[in-house]
XYZ file of C-alpha atoms in Angstrom:
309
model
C 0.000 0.000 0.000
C 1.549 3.367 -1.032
C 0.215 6.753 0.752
C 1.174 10.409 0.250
C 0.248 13.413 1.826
C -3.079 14.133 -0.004
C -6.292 13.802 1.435
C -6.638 10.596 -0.436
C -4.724 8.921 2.106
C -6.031 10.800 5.035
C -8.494 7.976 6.303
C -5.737 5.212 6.647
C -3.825 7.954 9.064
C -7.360 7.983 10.984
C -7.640 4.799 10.979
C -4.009 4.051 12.273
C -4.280 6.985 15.362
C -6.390 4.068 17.672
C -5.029 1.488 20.007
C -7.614 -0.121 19.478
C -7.537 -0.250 15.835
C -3.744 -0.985 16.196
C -3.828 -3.918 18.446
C -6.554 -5.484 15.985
C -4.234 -5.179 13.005
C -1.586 -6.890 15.032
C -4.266 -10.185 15.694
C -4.950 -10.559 12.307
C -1.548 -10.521 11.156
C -1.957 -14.043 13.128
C -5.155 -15.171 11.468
C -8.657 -13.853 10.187
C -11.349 -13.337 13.102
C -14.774 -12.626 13.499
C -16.349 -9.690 15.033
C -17.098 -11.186 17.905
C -13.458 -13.320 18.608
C -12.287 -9.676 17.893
C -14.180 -7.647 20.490
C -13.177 -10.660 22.924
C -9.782 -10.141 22.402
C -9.770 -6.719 23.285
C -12.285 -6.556 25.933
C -15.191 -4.565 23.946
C -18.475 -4.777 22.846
C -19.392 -6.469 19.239
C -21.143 -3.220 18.714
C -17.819 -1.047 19.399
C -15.563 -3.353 17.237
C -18.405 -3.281 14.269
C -17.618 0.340 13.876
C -14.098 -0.387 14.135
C -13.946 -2.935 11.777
C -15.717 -0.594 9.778
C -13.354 2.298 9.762
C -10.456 0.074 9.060
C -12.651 -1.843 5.895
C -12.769 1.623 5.006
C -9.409 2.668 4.928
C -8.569 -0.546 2.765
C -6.331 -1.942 5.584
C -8.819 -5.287 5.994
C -11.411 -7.157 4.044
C -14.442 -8.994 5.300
C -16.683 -11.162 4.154
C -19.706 -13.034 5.341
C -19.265 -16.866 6.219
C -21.856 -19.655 8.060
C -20.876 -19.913 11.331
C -22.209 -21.804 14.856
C -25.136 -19.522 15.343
C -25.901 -18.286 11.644
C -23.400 -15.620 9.493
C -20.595 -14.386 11.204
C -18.517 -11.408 9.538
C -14.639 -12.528 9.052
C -11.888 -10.019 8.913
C -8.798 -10.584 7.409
C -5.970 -8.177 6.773
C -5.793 -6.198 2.878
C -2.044 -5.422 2.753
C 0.857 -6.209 4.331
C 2.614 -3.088 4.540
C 2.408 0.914 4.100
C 4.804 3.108 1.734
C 4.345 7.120 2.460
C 5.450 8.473 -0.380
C 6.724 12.736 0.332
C 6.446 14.765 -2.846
C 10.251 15.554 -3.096
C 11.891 17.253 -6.881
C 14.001 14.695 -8.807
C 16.795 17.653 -8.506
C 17.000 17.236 -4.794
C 17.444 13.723 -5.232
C 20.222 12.680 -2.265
C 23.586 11.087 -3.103
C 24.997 8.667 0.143
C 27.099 5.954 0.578
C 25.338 3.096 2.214
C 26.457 0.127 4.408
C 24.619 -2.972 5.661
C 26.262 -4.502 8.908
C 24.452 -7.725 10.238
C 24.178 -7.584 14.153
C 26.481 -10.499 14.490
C 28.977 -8.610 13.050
C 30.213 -6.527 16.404
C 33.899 -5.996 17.087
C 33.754 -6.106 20.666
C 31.140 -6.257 23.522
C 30.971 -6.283 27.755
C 27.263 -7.487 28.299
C 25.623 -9.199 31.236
C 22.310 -11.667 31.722
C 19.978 -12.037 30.512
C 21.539 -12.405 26.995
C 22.039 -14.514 23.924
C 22.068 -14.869 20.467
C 20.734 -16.679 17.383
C 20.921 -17.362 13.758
C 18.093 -18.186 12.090
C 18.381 -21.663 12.304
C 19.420 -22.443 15.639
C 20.925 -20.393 19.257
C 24.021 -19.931 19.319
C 25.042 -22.568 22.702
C 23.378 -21.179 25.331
C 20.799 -18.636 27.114
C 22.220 -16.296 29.694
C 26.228 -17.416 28.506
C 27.888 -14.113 27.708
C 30.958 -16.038 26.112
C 29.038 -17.591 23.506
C 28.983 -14.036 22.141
C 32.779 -14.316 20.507
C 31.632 -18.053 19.456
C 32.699 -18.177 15.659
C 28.734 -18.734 14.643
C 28.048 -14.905 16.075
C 28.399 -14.010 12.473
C 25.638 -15.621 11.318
C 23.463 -14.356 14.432
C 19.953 -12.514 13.466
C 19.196 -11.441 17.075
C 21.019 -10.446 19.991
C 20.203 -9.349 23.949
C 21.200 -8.899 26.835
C 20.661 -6.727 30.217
C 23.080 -4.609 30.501
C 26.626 -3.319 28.652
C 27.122 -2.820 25.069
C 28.173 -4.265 21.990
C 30.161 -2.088 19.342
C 30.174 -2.135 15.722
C 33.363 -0.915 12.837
C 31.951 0.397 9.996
C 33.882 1.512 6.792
C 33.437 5.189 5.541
C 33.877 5.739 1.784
C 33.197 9.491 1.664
C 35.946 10.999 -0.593
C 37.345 14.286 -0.261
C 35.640 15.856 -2.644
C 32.431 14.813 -1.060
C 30.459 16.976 1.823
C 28.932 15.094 4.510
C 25.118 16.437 5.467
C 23.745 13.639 7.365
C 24.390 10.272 9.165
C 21.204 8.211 9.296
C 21.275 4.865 10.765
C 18.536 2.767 11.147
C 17.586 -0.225 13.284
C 14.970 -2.330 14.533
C 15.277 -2.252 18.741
C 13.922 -2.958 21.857
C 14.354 -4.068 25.565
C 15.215 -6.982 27.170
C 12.842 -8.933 30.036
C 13.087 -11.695 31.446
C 10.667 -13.342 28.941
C 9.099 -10.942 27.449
C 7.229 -7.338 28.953
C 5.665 -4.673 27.004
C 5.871 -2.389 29.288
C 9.603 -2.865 30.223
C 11.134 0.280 29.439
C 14.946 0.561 28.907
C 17.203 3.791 28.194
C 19.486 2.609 25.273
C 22.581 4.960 24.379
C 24.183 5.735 21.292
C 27.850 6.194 20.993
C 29.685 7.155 17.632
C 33.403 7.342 17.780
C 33.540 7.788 21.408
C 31.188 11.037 21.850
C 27.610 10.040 23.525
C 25.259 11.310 20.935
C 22.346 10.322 23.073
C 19.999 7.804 24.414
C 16.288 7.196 23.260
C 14.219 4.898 25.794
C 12.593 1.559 24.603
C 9.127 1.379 25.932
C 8.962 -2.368 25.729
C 10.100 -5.862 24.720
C 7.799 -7.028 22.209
C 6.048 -10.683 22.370
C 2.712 -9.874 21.839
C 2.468 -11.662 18.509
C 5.040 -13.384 16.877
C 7.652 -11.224 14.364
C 6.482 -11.268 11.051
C 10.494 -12.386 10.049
C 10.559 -14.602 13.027
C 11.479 -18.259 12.246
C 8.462 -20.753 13.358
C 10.675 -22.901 15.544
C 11.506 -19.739 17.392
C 10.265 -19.991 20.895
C 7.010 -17.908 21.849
C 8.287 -16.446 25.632
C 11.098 -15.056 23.772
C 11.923 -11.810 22.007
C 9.440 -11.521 18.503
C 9.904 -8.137 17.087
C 11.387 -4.217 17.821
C 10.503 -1.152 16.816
C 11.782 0.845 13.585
C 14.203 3.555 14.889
C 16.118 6.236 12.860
C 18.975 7.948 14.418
C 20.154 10.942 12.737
C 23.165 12.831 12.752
C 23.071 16.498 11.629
C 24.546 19.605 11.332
C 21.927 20.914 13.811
C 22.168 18.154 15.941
C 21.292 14.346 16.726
C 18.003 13.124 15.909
C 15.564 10.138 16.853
C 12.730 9.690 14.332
C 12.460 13.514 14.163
C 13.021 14.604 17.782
C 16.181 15.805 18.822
C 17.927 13.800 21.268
C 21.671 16.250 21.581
C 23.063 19.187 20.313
C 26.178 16.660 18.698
C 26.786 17.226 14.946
C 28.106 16.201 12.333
C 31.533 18.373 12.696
C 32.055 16.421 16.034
C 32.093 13.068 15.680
C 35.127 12.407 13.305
C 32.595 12.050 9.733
C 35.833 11.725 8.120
C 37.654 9.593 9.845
C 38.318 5.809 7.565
C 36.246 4.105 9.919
C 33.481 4.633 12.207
C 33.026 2.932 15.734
C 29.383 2.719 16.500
C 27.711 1.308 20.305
C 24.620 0.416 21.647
C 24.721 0.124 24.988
C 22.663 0.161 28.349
C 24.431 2.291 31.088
C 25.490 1.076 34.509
C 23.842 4.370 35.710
C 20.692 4.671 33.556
C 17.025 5.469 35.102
C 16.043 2.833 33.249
C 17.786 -0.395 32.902
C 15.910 -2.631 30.967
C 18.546 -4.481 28.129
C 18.463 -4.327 24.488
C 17.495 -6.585 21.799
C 18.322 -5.891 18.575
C 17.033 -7.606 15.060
C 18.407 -8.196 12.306
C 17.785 -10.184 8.940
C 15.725 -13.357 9.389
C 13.651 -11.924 12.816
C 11.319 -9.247 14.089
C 9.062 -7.133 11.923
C 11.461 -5.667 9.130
C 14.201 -7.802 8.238
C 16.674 -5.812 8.188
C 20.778 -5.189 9.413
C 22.087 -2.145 11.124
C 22.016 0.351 8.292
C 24.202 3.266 8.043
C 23.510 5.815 5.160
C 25.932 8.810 4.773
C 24.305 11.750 2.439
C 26.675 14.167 0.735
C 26.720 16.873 -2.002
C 29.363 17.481 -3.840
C 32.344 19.914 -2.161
C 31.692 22.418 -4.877
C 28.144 22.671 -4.909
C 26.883 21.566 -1.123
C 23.164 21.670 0.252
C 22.526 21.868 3.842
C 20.738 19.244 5.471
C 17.354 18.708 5.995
């Protein structure tokens, strides 16, 4: 599904801005249900979800249709797409140039972590839960997911930005969460972002996610355990440091070393944080997006450079 910012796409936006309507999208991503397994699920009326149902029929994020059931017809839901594009209107001059890099999570150059933590590939985990040397175990490089409660684990990454190239912006994008014993929610975790050596800030995970099972996840992958993250984008600026829009420091671009060969980049979970809570973080093969750690750097060229958005 592909939305702009007309008013054509307006009513998928309304129907998106409800818990409600959210935490129905995320049961039928498991199956279709009826209205009425629906309203059970989240503790309403049949009358309440019917107009639910009908606002998200509306927006063309489900389909339903009519089927015989134990006590005549019973409506079915079933989820329309399985994904959402917002497209911004944006002139094919301003068209960005970057140099991109894919890292997979196993890929870390060093780490200090402590329980609860592990990691898997996509097949199998890697020895054992809760094991913290298992994380230099020659298999890490295959790993999809990592966790653990508290520490950090710290990533190389090459820069290929010539000198005739002007840096504008770092964005690096991941999918994240806590780390609970099992899994919690409502678990909330401050996770801090280091790039060669200066702090550039921390953002704090509301929850570790096992509501429903990660759309990437592999079946065989237990249920208790971590299923899916949230899509963050960190982003390093001119004006600043940036989390999914909001600004998180006054760091820039200028002073973290843009230019240097190599970048160091850490996740980590303080030893003094309000909140300590672990980290998970997904990569190809689990969670929602299947994706790596992905670093982007945009750049004009020396002689003719745009500032950053």
């Amino acid at each position: 599904m592909k939305l702009d910012l007309t008013e054509e796409s307006l009513p998928v936006y309304e129907a998106l801005s409800s818990a409600v309507r959210l935490q129905m999208l995320r049961l039928l991503a498991d199956q279709p249900m009826n209205v009425k397994e629906l309203a059970g699920a989240v503790k309403l009326s049949s009358a309440i979800m019917t107009m639910h149902v009908r606002k998200l029929e509306a927006a063309g994020l489900i389909t339903t249709h009519m089927a015989p059931g134990r006590s005549g017809l019973q409506k079915i839901c079933s989820l329309a797409t399985d994904g959402a594009e917002i497209i911004f209107p944006v002139h094919a001059s301003t068209e960005r140039k970057g140099h991109r890099k894919e890292i997979p999570v196993g890929h870390y150059s060093d780490f200090q972590i402590e329980p609860t933590c592990g990691l898997s590939t996509t097949e199998q985990i890697i020895g054992s839960f809760d094991d913290p040397r298992y994380f230099w175990d020659q298999e890490r490089m295959k790993a999809g997911i990592l966790w653990f409660g508290k520490g950090y684990v710290e990533y190389k990454i090459p820069n290929f930005l010539l000198s005739s190239q002007q840096p504008e912006e770092l964005v690096i994008t991941m999918e994240i969460a806590s780390e609970a014993p099992s899994t919690n929610n409502n678990w909330p975790s401050d996770i801090t972002f280091t790039l060669n050596g200066r702090k550039l800030g921390y953002w704090t995970s509301p929850g570790d996610y096992g509501d429903s099972r990660g759309k990437f996840t592999p079946g065989w992958w237990p249920a208790h355990t971590n299923q899916y993250g949230l899509l963050k984008q960190l982003r390093v600026t001119p004006k600043g440091t940036f989390m999914d829009g909001l600004k998180l420091s006054d760091v820039t671009l200028t002073q973290v070393g843009i230019r240097d060969k190599q970048w160091t980049f850490r996740l980590s979970v303080e030893e003094d944080a309000e909140h300590i809570g672990g980290l998970t973080l997904f990569g190809k093969g689990f969670g929602n997006y299947n994706d790596d750690l992905v670093f982007e750097l945009f750049y004009s060229d020396a002689a003719n450079p745009t500032e950053a958005p």
